Amino acid sequence: MAETIFERLKQDHDKHRDLIAQILETTGDSEDRRALFDTFKTDASAHAATEELTLYHKLMGESGMRAYAQHAAKDHHEIEEMFVELAEMDMASPGWLTRFKTLKDEYLSHLKEEEETIFPDALKDLGEKEAVALRKEFDAQKPEEIARAEADCDAKINDKIG
């Protein structure tokens, strides 16, 4: 049986859980914290954009799944706002860690909702064949979204420098 989009998305989720745990082990404005946070922010942003372009785009057309897709997209937007806020904060401040823990809680809650509710229902709705096709679309699109997320990050850094 070929890998579905749901299995592929869970791989990213597991990677993000690991990055969160690693970030929580860092202190201050360290090189490790900065690198791990940048990796997490870039990959999670690219993941969300790609997930919306593939899975949630498809689910928007399914009347029974539209509300799930809209809710997940709203979660993605709120999480992205937290990433922006954290990127602008001093990583050495106690407020940064407090805000990161809020992001962690929101993000992990979102992943749990996707994995336990949305994905099983979507698989029933879409079927195995469509879920495999969406995984291929996801794999093809994600590198473009990673490049876009990296470019957005570089543009924000240049705005602050310039």
Tab-separated table of C-alpha atoms in Angstrom:
chain	number	residue	atom	x	y	z
A	1	MET	CA	0.000	0.000	0.000
A	2	ALA	CA	1.377	3.407	-0.991
A	3	GLU	CA	1.878	6.163	1.541
A	4	THR	CA	-1.072	8.539	1.890
A	5	ILE	CA	-0.929	12.266	2.507
A	6	PHE	CA	-1.957	11.596	6.100
A	7	GLU	CA	1.091	9.427	6.781
A	8	ARG	CA	3.295	12.041	5.099
A	9	LEU	CA	1.795	14.884	7.138
A	10	LYS	CA	2.323	12.903	10.344
A	11	GLN	CA	6.026	12.571	9.445
A	12	ASP	CA	6.269	16.373	9.409
A	13	HIS	CA	4.255	16.580	12.634
A	14	ASP	CA	6.680	14.194	14.345
A	15	LYS	CA	9.626	16.258	13.089
A	16	HIS	CA	7.973	19.415	14.465
A	17	ARG	CA	7.316	17.791	17.851
A	18	ASP	CA	11.000	16.881	18.010
A	19	LEU	CA	12.080	20.429	17.098
A	20	ILE	CA	9.794	21.872	19.785
A	21	ALA	CA	11.333	19.563	22.396
A	22	GLN	CA	14.834	20.544	21.291
A	23	ILE	CA	13.997	24.274	21.429
A	24	LEU	CA	12.682	23.870	24.975
A	25	GLU	CA	16.073	22.422	25.983
A	26	THR	CA	17.903	25.583	24.839
A	27	THR	CA	18.484	28.727	26.863
A	28	GLY	CA	18.816	32.394	26.062
A	29	ASP	CA	19.621	33.817	22.667
A	30	SER	CA	21.898	30.910	21.818
A	31	GLU	CA	22.978	29.830	18.375
A	32	ASP	CA	21.213	26.489	18.949
A	33	ARG	CA	17.907	28.123	19.904
A	34	ARG	CA	18.060	30.476	16.931
A	35	ALA	CA	18.892	27.692	14.442
A	36	LEU	CA	16.267	25.288	15.810
A	37	PHE	CA	13.582	27.981	15.892
A	38	ASP	CA	14.388	29.073	12.322
A	39	THR	CA	14.218	25.454	11.140
A	40	PHE	CA	10.918	24.889	12.951
A	41	LYS	CA	9.394	28.161	11.729
A	42	THR	CA	10.431	27.557	8.112
A	43	ASP	CA	9.359	23.926	7.958
A	44	ALA	CA	6.094	24.421	9.863
A	45	SER	CA	5.175	27.414	7.671
A	46	ALA	CA	5.975	25.490	4.481
A	47	HIS	CA	4.105	22.454	5.818
A	48	ALA	CA	0.983	24.520	6.583
A	49	ALA	CA	1.019	26.259	3.200
A	50	THR	CA	1.496	22.983	1.345
A	51	GLU	CA	-1.161	21.254	3.426
A	52	GLU	CA	-3.601	24.045	2.545
A	53	LEU	CA	-2.725	23.917	-1.164
A	54	THR	CA	-3.202	20.149	-1.335
A	55	LEU	CA	-5.345	18.514	1.349
A	56	TYR	CA	-7.386	21.457	2.575
A	57	HIS	CA	-7.955	22.784	-0.938
A	58	LYS	CA	-9.440	19.393	-1.806
A	59	LEU	CA	-11.511	19.270	1.390
A	60	MET	CA	-12.965	22.755	0.732
A	61	GLY	CA	-14.797	21.148	-2.186
A	62	GLU	CA	-16.239	18.402	0.018
A	63	SER	CA	-19.308	19.789	1.803
A	64	GLY	CA	-18.907	17.493	4.803
A	65	MET	CA	-15.255	18.487	5.257
A	66	ARG	CA	-15.368	22.216	4.464
A	67	ALA	CA	-15.712	23.298	8.117
A	68	TYR	CA	-12.672	21.188	9.080
A	69	ALA	CA	-10.606	22.752	6.319
A	70	GLN	CA	-11.651	26.285	7.260
A	71	HIS	CA	-10.906	25.665	10.935
A	72	ALA	CA	-7.465	24.204	10.160
A	73	ALA	CA	-6.595	27.142	7.891
A	74	LYS	CA	-7.607	29.542	10.693
A	75	ASP	CA	-5.324	27.633	13.096
A	76	HIS	CA	-2.476	27.887	10.576
A	77	HIS	CA	-2.944	31.656	10.344
A	78	GLU	CA	-2.933	32.091	14.139
A	79	ILE	CA	0.180	29.934	14.489
A	80	GLU	CA	1.922	31.899	11.734
A	81	GLU	CA	1.167	35.123	13.630
A	82	MET	CA	2.829	33.641	16.733
A	83	PHE	CA	5.898	32.714	14.663
A	84	VAL	CA	6.164	36.314	13.433
A	85	GLU	CA	5.757	37.643	16.964
A	86	LEU	CA	8.434	35.294	18.322
A	87	ALA	CA	10.847	36.128	15.498
A	88	GLU	CA	10.611	39.803	16.473
A	89	MET	CA	11.165	39.188	20.203
A	90	ASP	CA	14.447	38.967	22.106
A	91	MET	CA	15.096	35.230	22.462
A	92	ALA	CA	16.926	35.838	25.746
A	93	SER	CA	13.880	37.422	27.395
A	94	PRO	CA	11.623	35.393	29.708
A	95	GLY	CA	8.706	36.619	27.586
A	96	TRP	CA	10.078	34.789	24.543
A	97	LEU	CA	10.002	31.427	26.296
A	98	THR	CA	6.526	32.105	27.695
A	99	ARG	CA	5.237	32.982	24.221
A	100	PHE	CA	7.006	29.956	22.700
A	101	LYS	CA	5.276	27.703	25.226
A	102	THR	CA	1.933	29.196	24.146
A	103	LEU	CA	2.859	28.459	20.520
A	104	LYS	CA	3.845	24.920	21.525
A	105	ASP	CA	0.497	24.328	23.238
A	106	GLU	CA	-1.494	25.730	20.298
A	107	TYR	CA	0.581	23.834	17.755
A	108	LEU	CA	0.403	20.486	19.547
A	109	SER	CA	-3.348	20.905	20.050
A	110	HIS	CA	-3.708	21.590	16.307
A	111	LEU	CA	-1.680	18.478	15.416
A	112	LYS	CA	-3.741	16.324	17.772
A	113	GLU	CA	-6.978	17.604	16.232
A	114	GLU	CA	-5.713	16.912	12.729
A	115	GLU	CA	-4.393	13.434	13.508
A	116	GLU	CA	-7.289	12.246	15.669
A	117	THR	CA	-10.263	13.889	13.952
A	118	ILE	CA	-9.620	15.528	10.599
A	119	PHE	CA	-7.320	12.963	8.996
A	120	PRO	CA	-9.437	9.863	9.772
A	121	ASP	CA	-12.614	11.580	8.565
A	122	ALA	CA	-10.884	12.952	5.472
A	123	LEU	CA	-9.509	9.500	4.586
A	124	LYS	CA	-13.044	8.061	4.754
A	125	ASP	CA	-14.316	10.941	2.632
A	126	LEU	CA	-11.537	10.962	0.027
A	127	GLY	CA	-10.557	7.305	-0.117
A	128	GLU	CA	-7.135	5.679	-0.327
A	129	LYS	CA	-6.475	6.429	-4.008
A	130	GLU	CA	-7.092	10.178	-3.622
A	131	ALA	CA	-5.067	10.246	-0.388
A	132	VAL	CA	-2.069	8.721	-2.221
A	133	ALA	CA	-2.451	11.215	-5.088
A	134	LEU	CA	-2.535	14.102	-2.587
A	135	ARG	CA	0.674	12.825	-0.963
A	136	LYS	CA	2.388	13.059	-4.343
A	137	GLU	CA	1.085	16.617	-4.788
A	138	PHE	CA	2.281	17.497	-1.288
A	139	ASP	CA	5.781	16.110	-1.947
A	140	ALA	CA	5.996	18.032	-5.228
A	141	GLN	CA	4.779	21.336	-3.720
A	142	LYS	CA	6.586	21.431	-0.362
A	143	PRO	CA	10.073	22.336	-1.705
A	144	GLU	CA	8.560	25.419	-3.361
A	145	GLU	CA	6.889	26.398	-0.099
A	146	ILE	CA	10.149	25.896	1.833
A	147	ALA	CA	11.890	28.241	-0.625
A	148	ARG	CA	9.055	30.761	-0.215
A	149	ALA	CA	9.222	30.560	3.603
A	150	GLU	CA	13.007	31.026	3.518
A	151	ALA	CA	12.656	34.003	1.166
A	152	ASP	CA	10.028	35.577	3.453
A	153	CYS	CA	12.370	35.151	6.409
A	154	ASP	CA	15.288	36.677	4.479
A	155	ALA	CA	13.102	39.606	3.392
A	156	LYS	CA	12.074	40.313	7.007
A	157	ILE	CA	15.719	40.210	8.125
A	158	ASN	CA	16.712	42.588	5.317
A	159	ASP	CA	13.867	44.954	6.274
A	160	LYS	CA	15.231	45.128	9.825
A	161	ILE	CA	18.842	45.621	8.651
A	162	GLY	CA	18.023	48.102	5.907
